CSV table of C-alpha atoms and ligand atoms in Angstrom, one decimal:
chain,number,residue,atom,x,y,z
E,11,MET,CA,125.0,114.2,125.4
E,12,LEU,CA,123.1,116.3,123.0
E,13,GLU,CA,122.2,119.7,124.3
E,14,ILE,CA,118.6,120.6,123.5
E,15,PHE,CA,116.9,123.9,123.2
E,16,ILE,CA,113.3,124.4,122.6
E,17,PHE,CA,112.1,127.8,121.8
E,18,ALA,CA,108.6,128.5,120.8
E,19,PHE,CA,106.8,131.4,119.4
E,20,LEU,CA,103.2,131.6,120.1
E,21,HIS,CA,100.7,133.3,117.8
E,22,ALA,CA,96.9,133.2,117.9
E,23,LEU,CA,95.1,132.3,114.7
E,24,ALA,CA,91.9,134.0,113.7
E,25,HIS,CA,89.8,131.1,115.0
E,26,GLY,CA,91.4,131.5,118.4
E,27,VAL,CA,93.4,128.3,118.2
E,28,GLN,CA,96.8,128.8,119.7
E,29,VAL,CA,99.7,127.7,117.6
E,30,ALA,CA,103.4,127.7,118.4
E,31,ASP,CA,106.7,127.2,116.6
E,32,VAL,CA,108.8,124.6,118.3
E,33,VAL,CA,112.5,124.6,117.6
E,34,LEU,CA,114.5,121.4,118.3
E,35,SER,CA,118.2,121.1,118.1
E,36,CYS,CA,119.0,117.9,116.4
E,37,SER,CA,121.9,116.0,114.9
E,38,PHE,CA,122.0,115.2,111.3
E,39,VAL,CA,123.3,111.7,110.9
E,40,GLU,CA,124.9,110.4,107.7
E,41,GLU,CA,126.8,107.4,106.8
E,42,GLY,CA,130.5,108.1,106.1
E,43,GLY,CA,132.4,105.6,104.1
E,44,GLY,CA,136.1,105.7,104.0
E,45,MET,CA,139.0,103.4,104.6
E,46,THR,CA,138.0,102.5,108.1
E,47,GLY,CA,134.7,101.1,107.0
E,48,ALA,CA,131.2,102.5,107.5
E,49,HIS,CA,130.7,104.9,110.4
E,50,PHE,CA,128.3,107.7,111.2
E,51,ILE,CA,129.0,111.4,110.9
E,52,ARG,CA,126.9,113.7,113.0
E,53,SER,CA,126.4,117.4,112.3
E,54,PRO,CA,124.3,119.9,114.3
E,55,ALA,CA,121.0,120.7,112.7
E,56,THR,CA,117.8,122.5,113.7
E,57,VAL,CA,114.2,121.5,113.1
E,58,VAL,CA,111.6,124.3,113.3
E,59,LEU,CA,108.1,122.9,113.6
E,60,ARG,CA,105.9,125.7,112.4
E,61,ASP,CA,102.4,126.5,113.6
E,62,LEU,CA,101.8,123.5,115.8
E,63,PRO,CA,98.3,123.7,117.3
E,64,MET,CA,98.4,123.7,121.0
E,65,ASN,CA,95.5,122.4,123.1
E,66,THR,CA,96.6,123.8,126.4
E,67,ASP,CA,96.7,127.5,127.3
E,68,LEU,CA,100.2,128.8,127.3
E,69,SER,CA,101.3,132.2,128.5
E,70,PRO,CA,103.3,134.0,125.8
E,71,GLU,CA,105.7,135.5,128.4
E,72,THR,CA,107.2,132.1,129.2
E,73,ILE,CA,108.1,131.5,125.6
E,74,THR,CA,111.1,132.8,123.7
E,75,PRO,CA,110.4,133.4,120.0
E,76,TYR,CA,112.7,131.7,117.4
E,77,ILE,CA,114.6,134.1,115.3
E,78,PRO,CA,116.2,132.9,112.1
E,79,PRO,CA,119.9,133.8,111.6
E,80,ASP,CA,120.5,137.4,110.3
E,81,THR,CA,122.5,136.3,107.3
E,82,PRO,CA,121.8,133.0,105.6
E,83,ASN,CA,124.7,130.6,105.8
E,84,ALA,CA,125.1,127.7,103.3
E,85,ASP,CA,126.6,125.5,106.0
E,86,ASP,CA,123.6,125.8,108.4
E,87,LEU,CA,121.1,122.9,108.5
E,88,ILE,CA,117.8,124.4,109.4
E,89,PHE,CA,114.7,122.5,108.5
E,90,GLU,CA,111.6,124.6,108.6
E,91,ALA,CA,108.7,122.3,108.6
E,92,THR,CA,104.9,122.9,108.6
E,93,ALA,CA,102.7,120.3,110.0
E,94,SER,CA,99.5,121.9,108.9
E,95,SER,CA,98.0,118.9,107.2
E,96,VAL,CA,99.4,116.2,109.5
E,97,GLU,CA,98.5,116.3,113.2
E,98,ILE,CA,101.3,115.7,115.6
E,99,PRO,CA,99.6,114.5,118.8
E,100,GLU,CA,100.5,116.0,122.1
E,101,ALA,CA,102.9,118.5,120.5
E,102,GLU,CA,102.5,120.7,123.6
E,103,SER,CA,104.5,118.2,125.6
E,104,LEU,CA,107.5,119.4,123.7
E,105,LEU,CA,107.0,122.9,125.1
E,106,HIS,CA,106.6,121.4,128.6
E,107,ALA,CA,109.7,119.3,128.3
E,108,ASP,CA,111.7,122.5,128.3
E,109,CYS,CA,110.2,123.6,131.6
E,110,ASN,CA,110.4,120.2,133.1
E,111,GLU,CA,114.1,119.9,132.1
E,112,GLN,CA,113.3,116.7,130.2
E,113,GLU,CA,115.9,115.6,127.8
E,114,VAL,CA,114.8,115.6,124.2
E,115,THR,CA,116.7,113.7,121.6
E,116,CYS,CA,116.3,114.5,117.9
E,117,GLU,CA,118.0,112.7,115.1
E,118,LEU,CA,117.6,113.5,111.5
E,119,SER,CA,118.8,111.7,108.4
E,120,ARG,CA,118.1,111.3,104.7
E,121,TYR,CA,115.1,109.2,103.8
E,122,ILE,CA,114.3,107.5,100.5
E,123,PRO,CA,110.6,106.6,100.1
E,124,ARG,CA,109.7,103.5,98.2
E,125,GLY,CA,109.8,104.0,94.5
E,126,THR,CA,112.0,107.1,94.5
E,127,LYS,CA,115.6,107.6,93.6
E,128,PRO,CA,118.2,108.7,96.2
E,129,ASP,CA,118.7,112.1,94.6
E,130,SER,CA,115.1,112.7,93.4
E,131,VAL,CA,113.4,116.0,94.1
E,132,PRO,CA,111.6,116.7,96.3
E,133,ALA,CA,114.0,115.3,98.9
E,134,HIS,CA,112.9,113.5,102.0
E,135,PHE,CA,114.2,113.4,105.5
E,136,ILE,CA,113.3,111.5,108.6
E,137,ALA,CA,113.4,112.9,112.1
E,138,SER,CA,113.0,110.9,115.3
E,139,VAL,CA,112.1,113.0,118.3
E,140,GLN,CA,112.0,111.3,121.7
E,141,LEU,CA,111.3,112.8,125.1
E,142,GLU,CA,113.1,111.1,127.9
E,143,GLY,CA,111.0,110.0,130.9
E,144,GLY,CA,107.6,109.8,129.2
E,145,GLY,CA,105.7,112.2,127.2
E,146,VAL,CA,105.6,111.5,123.5
E,147,GLY,CA,107.8,110.1,120.9
E,148,PHE,CA,107.4,110.5,117.1
E,149,THR,CA,109.1,109.9,113.8
E,150,LEU,CA,108.4,112.4,111.1
E,151,VAL,CA,109.0,112.2,107.4
E,152,LEU,CA,109.8,115.7,105.9
E,153,GLN,CA,109.5,116.5,102.3
E,154,THR,CA,111.2,119.6,100.9
E,155,ILE,CA,109.0,122.1,99.1
E,156,ALA,CA,110.2,123.3,95.7
E,157,ASN,CA,111.5,126.8,96.2
E,158,GLU,CA,109.9,129.2,93.7
E,159,ASN,CA,112.7,131.7,94.3
E,160,ALA,CA,115.2,129.1,93.2
E,161,GLU,CA,113.6,128.7,89.8
E,162,SER,CA,113.5,132.4,89.0
E,163,ASN,CA,116.7,133.3,90.8
E,164,THR,CA,119.6,131.1,90.0
E,165,ALA,CA,121.7,132.9,92.6
E,166,SER,CA,119.7,131.3,95.3
E,167,LEU,CA,121.9,129.9,98.1
E,168,MET,CA,122.5,126.1,98.1
E,169,GLN,CA,122.9,124.2,101.3
E,170,SER,CA,126.5,123.1,101.2
E,171,LYS,CA,126.1,119.5,102.4
E,172,LEU,CA,122.7,118.6,100.8
E,173,GLN,CA,123.0,120.7,97.6
E,174,LEU,CA,119.4,121.9,98.1
E,175,PRO,CA,118.2,125.5,97.6
E,176,LEU,CA,117.7,127.5,100.8
E,177,SER,CA,115.0,130.0,101.5
E,178,GLN,CA,115.8,133.8,101.6
E,179,TRP,CA,116.5,133.5,105.3
E,180,GLY,CA,118.6,130.3,104.9
E,181,THR,CA,116.2,127.5,105.8
E,182,LEU,CA,115.2,124.3,104.0
E,183,ILE,CA,111.4,124.6,103.7
E,184,SER,CA,109.6,121.3,104.1
E,185,ASP,CA,106.3,119.8,104.9
E,186,VAL,CA,105.5,116.9,107.3
E,187,VAL,CA,104.0,114.2,105.1
E,188,PHE,CA,104.0,111.2,107.5
E,189,VAL,CA,104.3,110.7,111.2
E,190,VAL,CA,104.4,107.6,113.4
E,191,PHE,CA,104.0,108.3,117.1
E,192,SER,CA,103.4,107.0,120.5
E,193,ARG,CA,101.7,109.0,123.2
E,194,SER,CA,103.2,106.7,125.9
E,195,PRO,CA,106.5,105.4,124.6
E,196,SER,CA,107.3,104.0,128.0
E,197,VAL,CA,104.9,101.7,129.8
E,198,ALA,CA,105.1,100.0,133.2
E,199,ALA,CA,102.5,97.4,134.1
E,200,PRO,CA,102.1,94.5,136.7
E,201,ILE,CA,101.9,90.8,135.9
E,202,GLY,CA,98.4,89.5,135.0
E,203,GLU,CA,97.0,92.8,133.8
E,204,ASP,CA,96.2,93.9,130.3
E,205,THR,CA,97.9,96.8,128.7
E,206,VAL,CA,97.8,98.8,125.4
E,207,LEU,CA,101.0,99.8,123.7
E,208,ASP,CA,100.1,103.1,122.0
E,209,CYS,CA,101.2,103.7,118.4
E,210,GLY,CA,99.6,105.6,115.6
E,211,TYR,CA,100.3,107.3,112.3
E,212,ARG,CA,99.1,110.3,110.2
E,213,GLN,CA,99.6,110.8,106.5
E,214,ARG,CA,99.3,113.9,104.4
E,215,ASP,CA,98.2,112.4,101.1
E,216,THR,CA,96.0,109.4,101.9
E,217,PRO,CA,95.7,107.3,98.7
E,218,ALA,CA,92.2,106.4,97.6
E,219,GLU,CA,92.6,102.7,98.3
E,220,GLN,CA,94.6,102.6,101.5
E,221,TYR,CA,96.6,99.4,102.1
E,222,VAL,CA,98.3,99.7,105.4
E,223,GLY,CA,100.7,97.3,107.0
E,224,LEU,CA,101.5,97.1,110.7
E,225,GLU,CA,104.2,95.1,112.4
E,226,TRP,CA,104.9,94.9,116.1
E,227,ARG,CA,108.3,93.4,116.9
E,228,TRP,CA,109.5,92.5,120.4
E,229,GLN,CA,113.2,92.7,121.3
E,230,TYR,CA,114.9,91.9,124.6
E,231,ARG,CA,118.6,91.4,125.3
E,232,GLY,CA,119.6,90.3,121.8
E,233,GLN,CA,116.4,88.2,121.3
E,234,GLY,CA,113.6,89.3,119.1
E,235,ARG,CA,110.5,88.1,117.3
E,236,THR,CA,107.5,89.5,115.4
E,237,ILE,CA,104.5,89.6,117.8
E,238,LEU,CA,101.9,90.8,115.3
E,239,ASP,CA,101.9,91.2,111.5
E,240,MET,CA,98.8,92.8,110.0
E,241,ARG,CA,98.2,93.8,106.4
E,242,GLU,CA,95.3,95.4,104.8
E,243,THR,CA,95.3,94.1,101.2
E,244,GLU,CA,92.9,94.0,98.3
E,245,ALA,CA,92.0,90.4,99.3
E,246,GLY,CA,91.2,91.5,102.8
E,247,THR,CA,93.0,91.6,106.2
E,248,PHE,CA,95.9,89.3,106.8
E,249,VAL,CA,96.9,88.9,110.5
E,250,GLU,CA,99.5,86.7,112.1
E,251,VAL,CA,99.9,86.8,115.9
E,252,ASP,CA,102.8,85.2,117.8
E,253,ARG,CA,101.7,85.8,121.4
E,254,ASP,CA,98.4,84.6,123.0
E,255,GLY,CA,96.2,87.6,123.7
E,256,ALA,CA,98.0,90.1,121.5
E,257,SER,CA,95.8,92.0,119.1
E,258,ALA,CA,95.4,95.2,117.0
E,259,ASN,CA,92.2,96.5,115.4
E,260,SER,CA,92.5,96.5,111.6
E,261,THR,CA,89.5,98.8,111.2
E,262,LEU,CA,90.9,101.4,113.6
E,263,LEU,CA,94.3,101.0,111.8
E,264,VAL,CA,92.8,102.2,108.5
E,265,THR,CA,90.1,104.6,109.7
E,266,ASP,CA,91.8,106.3,112.8
E,267,GLY,CA,95.5,105.6,112.2
E,268,ASN,CA,95.4,103.7,115.5
E,269,ALA,CA,98.1,101.0,115.5
E,270,SER,CA,98.0,100.2,119.2
E,271,LEU,CA,98.8,96.7,120.4
E,272,THR,CA,96.6,95.2,123.1
E,273,MET,CA,98.3,92.7,125.3
E,274,LYS,CA,96.2,90.5,127.6
E,275,LYS,CA,97.5,88.9,130.9
E,276,LEU,CA,101.1,90.3,131.0
E,277,LYS,CA,103.9,88.0,132.0
E,278,VAL,CA,107.5,88.8,133.0
E,279,SER,CA,108.6,87.4,129.6
E,280,ASP,CA,106.7,90.2,127.9
E,281,GLU,CA,109.2,92.8,129.1
E,282,GLY,CA,111.2,94.4,126.3
E,283,THR,CA,111.3,97.0,123.5
E,284,TYR,CA,108.4,96.9,121.1
E,285,ILE,CA,108.9,98.4,117.6
E,286,CYS,CA,105.8,99.5,115.8
E,287,THR,CA,106.4,99.7,112.1
E,288,ILE,CA,103.8,101.3,109.8
E,289,ASN,CA,103.9,100.7,106.0
E,290,SER,CA,101.7,103.0,104.1
E,291,GLY,CA,102.0,104.1,100.5
E,292,PRO,CA,105.7,104.9,99.9
E,293,PHE,CA,106.5,105.2,103.6
E,294,GLN,CA,107.8,102.7,106.2
E,295,THR,CA,108.4,104.3,109.5
E,296,GLN,CA,108.9,103.0,113.1
E,297,GLN,CA,108.3,104.1,116.7
E,298,ILE,CA,109.6,102.4,119.8
E,299,VAL,CA,107.6,101.6,122.9
E,300,GLN,CA,109.3,100.3,126.0
E,301,LEU,CA,107.4,97.9,128.2
E,302,ASN,CA,108.6,97.2,131.7
E,303,ILE,CA,107.0,94.7,134.0
E,304,MET,CA,106.7,96.1,137.6
E,305,GLN,CA,105.4,93.8,140.3
E,306,PRO,CA,105.6,95.1,143.9
E,307,PRO,CA,106.7,92.7,146.6
E,308,ARG,CA,104.3,91.3,149.2
E,309,VAL,CA,106.1,92.1,152.6
E,310,PHE,CA,105.4,90.1,155.8
E,311,PHE,CA,107.1,88.6,158.9
E,312,SER,CA,107.2,84.9,159.4
E,313,GLU,CA,106.6,85.5,163.1
E,314,ASN,CA,103.4,87.0,164.3
E,315,LYS,CA,104.9,88.2,167.6
E,316,ILE,CA,108.1,88.1,169.6
E,317,THR,CA,108.3,87.1,173.2
E,318,PHE,CA,111.6,86.4,174.9
E,319,GLN,CA,111.0,83.4,177.3
E,320,ASP,CA,114.7,83.5,178.5
E,321,ASP,CA,118.0,85.2,177.6
E,322,SER,CA,118.5,83.5,174.3
E,323,PRO,CA,118.4,85.7,171.1
E,324,GLN,CA,115.7,85.2,168.5
E,325,ARG,CA,115.8,85.5,164.7
E,326,LEU,CA,113.2,87.6,162.9
E,327,THR,CA,112.5,86.9,159.2
E,328,CYS,CA,111.1,89.6,156.9
E,329,HIS,CA,109.9,88.1,153.6
E,330,CYS,CA,109.6,90.0,150.3
E,331,GLU,CA,107.7,87.8,147.9
E,332,ARG,CA,107.1,87.6,144.2
E,333,TYR,CA,108.4,91.0,142.9
E,334,TYR,CA,109.9,92.1,139.6
E,335,PRO,CA,112.4,93.4,138.7
E,336,LEU,CA,115.2,92.0,140.8
E,337,ASP,CA,116.5,95.0,142.8
E,338,VAL,CA,115.0,95.4,146.3
E,339,GLN,CA,116.2,97.1,149.4
E,340,VAL,CA,115.4,95.9,152.9
E,341,GLU,CA,116.1,98.1,156.0
E,342,TRP,CA,115.4,97.4,159.6
E,343,PHE,CA,114.5,99.9,162.3
E,344,SER,CA,113.9,99.6,166.0
E,345,GLN,CA,112.2,101.8,168.5
E,346,LEU,CA,112.7,101.2,172.2
E,347,PRO,CA,109.7,101.9,174.5
E,348,SER,CA,111.7,104.6,176.2
E,349,GLU,CA,112.3,106.5,172.9
E,350,THR,CA,108.8,107.3,171.7
E,351,LYS,CA,110.0,109.8,169.1
E,352,SER,CA,113.2,108.5,167.7
E,353,ILE,CA,113.5,105.5,165.5
E,354,SER,CA,116.9,104.0,164.8
E,355,ARG,CA,118.3,102.0,162.0
E,356,THR,CA,119.3,98.5,163.0
E,357,GLU,CA,122.4,97.2,161.4
E,358,GLY,CA,123.5,93.6,161.2
E,359,ALA,CA,120.7,92.0,159.2
E,360,SER,CA,121.5,89.3,156.7
E,361,LEU,CA,119.9,88.4,153.4
E,362,SER,CA,119.0,85.1,151.8
E,363,SER,CA,119.8,84.7,148.2
E,364,HIS,CA,117.2,85.6,145.6
E,365,ARG,CA,114.8,82.8,144.6
E,366,GLN,CA,113.3,83.0,141.2
E,367,HIS,CA,109.8,81.5,140.7
E,368,SER,CA,108.6,79.8,137.5
E,369,ASP,CA,106.6,83.0,136.6
E,370,GLY,CA,109.9,85.0,136.6
E,371,THR,CA,109.2,86.9,139.8
E,372,PHE,CA,111.7,86.9,142.7
E,373,SER,CA,111.6,86.4,146.5
E,374,LEU,CA,114.1,87.3,149.2
E,375,SER,CA,114.2,87.2,153.0
E,376,SER,CA,116.1,89.3,155.4
E,377,PHE,CA,117.0,88.0,158.9
E,378,LEU,CA,117.7,90.0,162.1
E,379,ILE,CA,119.0,88.5,165.3
E,380,VAL,CA,117.4,90.3,168.3
E,381,ARG,CA,118.5,90.0,172.0
E,382,PRO,CA,116.3,90.4,175.1
E,383,SER,CA,119.1,92.4,176.8
E,384,GLU,CA,118.9,95.1,174.0
E,385,HIS,CA,115.2,94.9,173.2
E,386,PRO,CA,112.9,95.0,176.2
E,387,PRO,CA,109.1,94.4,175.9
E,388,GLY,CA,107.5,97.2,174.0
E,389,THR,CA,110.3,97.5,171.4
E,390,VAL,CA,108.9,97.9,167.9
E,391,PHE,CA,110.8,96.4,164.9
E,392,THR,CA,110.1,97.7,161.4
E,393,CYS,CA,111.1,96.0,158.2
E,394,ARG,CA,111.0,98.6,155.4
E,395,VAL,CA,111.2,97.4,151.8
E,396,SER,CA,111.9,99.7,148.8
E,397,HIS,CA,111.2,98.6,145.3
E,398,VAL,CA,110.8,100.4,142.0
E,399,ALA,CA,107.2,99.1,141.7
E,400,LEU,CA,106.3,100.7,145.1
E,401,GLN,CA,105.5,104.4,145.2
E,402,THR,CA,106.4,104.5,148.9
E,403,PRO,CA,108.3,101.8,150.8
E,404,SER,CA,106.3,99.0,152.2
E,405,GLU,CA,106.6,98.6,156.0
E,406,VAL,CA,105.7,95.8,158.4
E,407,ILE,CA,106.1,96.0,162.2
E,408,LEU,CA,106.5,93.6,165.1
E,409,THR,CA,106.4,94.4,168.8
E,410,VAL,CA,108.3,92.6,171.6
E,411,HIS,CA,105.7,91.2,174.0
E,412,THR,CA,106.0,90.8,177.8
E,413,PRO,CA,106.4,87.0,178.5
E,414,GLU,CA,103.1,85.5,179.7
E,415,PRO,CA,103.3,84.7,183.4
E,416,GLY,CA,103.4,80.9,183.2
E,417,PRO,CA,104.0,78.4,186.0
E,418,PHE,CA,107.7,78.4,185.1
E,419,THR,CA,109.5,81.6,184.4
E,420,SER,CA,112.6,79.9,182.9
E,421,LEU,CA,113.7,76.8,181.2
E,422,LEU,CA,116.0,76.0,184.1
E,423,GLU,CA,113.2,75.9,186.6
E,424,TYR,CA,111.2,73.7,184.3
E,425,TYR,CA,114.1,71.2,184.2
E,426,TRP,CA,114.4,71.4,188.0
E,427,MET,CA,110.7,70.6,188.3
E,428,ILE,CA,111.0,67.6,186.1
E,429,LEU,CA,114.0,66.3,188.0
E,430,VAL,CA,112.2,66.8,191.4
E,431,THR,CA,109.1,65.0,190.1
E,432,LEU,CA,111.2,62.2,188.8
E,433,ILE,CA,113.0,61.7,192.2
E,434,LEU,CA,109.7,61.9,194.1
E,435,SER,CA,108.2,59.3,191.8
E,436,ILE,CA,111.1,57.0,192.2
E,437,LEU,CA,111.0,57.4,196.0
E,438,PHE,CA,107.3,56.7,195.9
E,439,LEU,CA,107.6,53.6,193.8
E,440,TYR,CA,110.5,52.4,196.0
E,441,GLN,CA,108.3,52.8,199.1
E,442,ALA,CA,105.4,51.1,197.4
E,443,SER,CA,107.4,48.1,196.4
E,444,ARG,CA,108.5,47.3,199.9
U,506,LIG,C1,87.6,97.5,116.2
U,506,LIG,O1,87.2,98.8,116.6
U,506,LIG,C2,85.8,99.1,116.2
U,506,LIG,C3,85.6,100.6,116.6
U,506,LIG,O2,85.9,100.8,117.9
U,506,LIG,C4,84.9,98.2,116.9
U,506,LIG,O3,83.5,98.4,116.5
U,506,LIG,C5,85.3,96.7,116.5
U,506,LIG,O4,84.4,95.8,117.2
U,506,LIG,C6,86.7,96.5,116.8
U,506,LIG,N1,87.1,95.2,116.3
U,506,LIG,C7,87.6,94.2,117.0
U,506,LIG,C8,88.0,93.0,116.3
U,506,LIG,O5,87.8,94.4,118.2
U,507,LIG,C1,93.4,102.6,119.9
U,507,LIG,O1,92.8,101.3,119.9
U,507,LIG,C2,92.9,100.7,121.1
U,507,LIG,C3,92.3,99.3,120.9
U,507,LIG,O2,92.9,98.6,119.9
U,507,LIG,C4,92.2,101.4,122.2
U,507,LIG,O3,92.3,100.8,123.4
U,507,LIG,C5,92.8,102.8,122.3
U,507,LIG,O4,92.1,103.6,123.2
U,507,LIG,C6,92.7,103.5,120.9
U,507,LIG,N1,93.4,104.8,121.0
U,507,LIG,C7,92.9,105.9,120.6
U,507,LIG,C8,93.7,107.1,120.8
U,507,LIG,O5,91.8,105.9,120.0
C-alpha cells in the first residue's frame, strides 16, 4: 500500500481568494522490458499542485507548508505543477482527505499526446489521483515548461531518469493542460431510480473549432461494452447509445465540459465500472466511475401474531424480500415479559437458501422454532436485518398472545367432546330405532 502525505501551504492572494499547494506522494510507473517480458517499474515521485484555489475557509495552523529539498538531487522525481488556467474541481477535498485519513492513490507515467513523438519537448506526463471512499477523482495531463535557466546555463541539473532539466531547487516545472474528473467517482443507487454519473473535463488551450469525443464504457466481471459514443464533428453530432434511457448532453459537453451520463430506471444489470473517455485536441484521457446498485430488503413476518393453543412448538418466519447485493444478516432477539430491560439474542434460527428474482434481486427467509414452555404470553420476538443498503438495521416484532378463552382449552378436550357426542348420538339412534 502506498503511503500518502498531503502537505499544503496556504497563501492569500490579493483578491482574497485562498490558494494552497497540495503535495501528493505518487508512484511513477514505467514499462520495463527485459528477458522476463514486459513488467512495470514503480519509483517514488512527488506531485506538487501549486496555487490551487480553495473554496472553503481553511485555518493556516492545520496545514504544514511544503518545503523543497535543500539540495537538488538528480534522482528525485518532483513535479511542480501549476493549475492556474485549468480548474481542478473540488481540489479542497484533497486537503480534507488528509484529516479524514482517506487513502489517496496517485500514479504518474509518461504520456504521448496525439501527433507528438515520444521524446519531443515539451514532455507530457499523466497523473491519476483517486480518493478512496468518495470525494473526487481526476486524471491530469502535465506539460513541462521549458526552463530558461537551462538554455543559458548548460550546467543545469538533468533529472537522471527522464533526462529533463530541473529547476534550481530540483523540481520539474510543468503546467496542467488537461484534466478529466469525476466529483462522485463512486455512486450507489436503488433499482428503478435515475442517476447521473458525473464526469467532466477542462482544457488549457481550447482550439477555435472544438471537436470533442465522449465515450462511456461499462465493465463488469470481465464483460464490457460501449454504452454511449458521442462525437462532435464538422458534420454535426454523432451519437450511438447502447442502453435504453442513457444519455449525455452534447451542448453541455462542448460548452461546459460536462460529460455526465444520465441513466434512467436503473436495473441490477447496470452495476459495474464506467469509464468516461474524453477525446479533445491531442488528448485522450479517462476517469472511472463506479456504480453500485443498492436495494434495501423489505422485512416482514409471515405470521401476524403468535398464540400457543397447546404445548406444541411453532415456527416463525421472517422474510427479507427483493434486496441487492446478496449479503444480508438476520438476527433474532427475544424479550420475556419479566425482563422489561434486557433483550437477549436468540440462537438456533435456520435460513432458507437465497432465491433470485428475474430482476436480479434476492429474497431469503429465516425460521425460528418457539416453544410455549420458554416463551410465555407477552414475550416479544424481534427479527433484525442488516444490509448494506440500510443505514440502520430493519426490525420487525411479534408478541406472544394469551390464548383466547374458547370452549375448549386443549385439543385433547376437543377430541373427547367429539367422542362423547358421537357415543350419545349412537345411543340416541339406537333408542329411537327400537
Ligand atoms: C442540454 O443542456 C442544455 C442546457 O442545460 C439544455 O438547454 C438542452 O435542452 C439540453 N439538451 C438535451 C437534449 O437535453
Ligand atoms: C451535467 O449535466 C447533467 C445532465 O446531462 C446535469 O444533470 C448535471 O447537473 C450537470 N453537471 C454540472 C456540474 O453542471
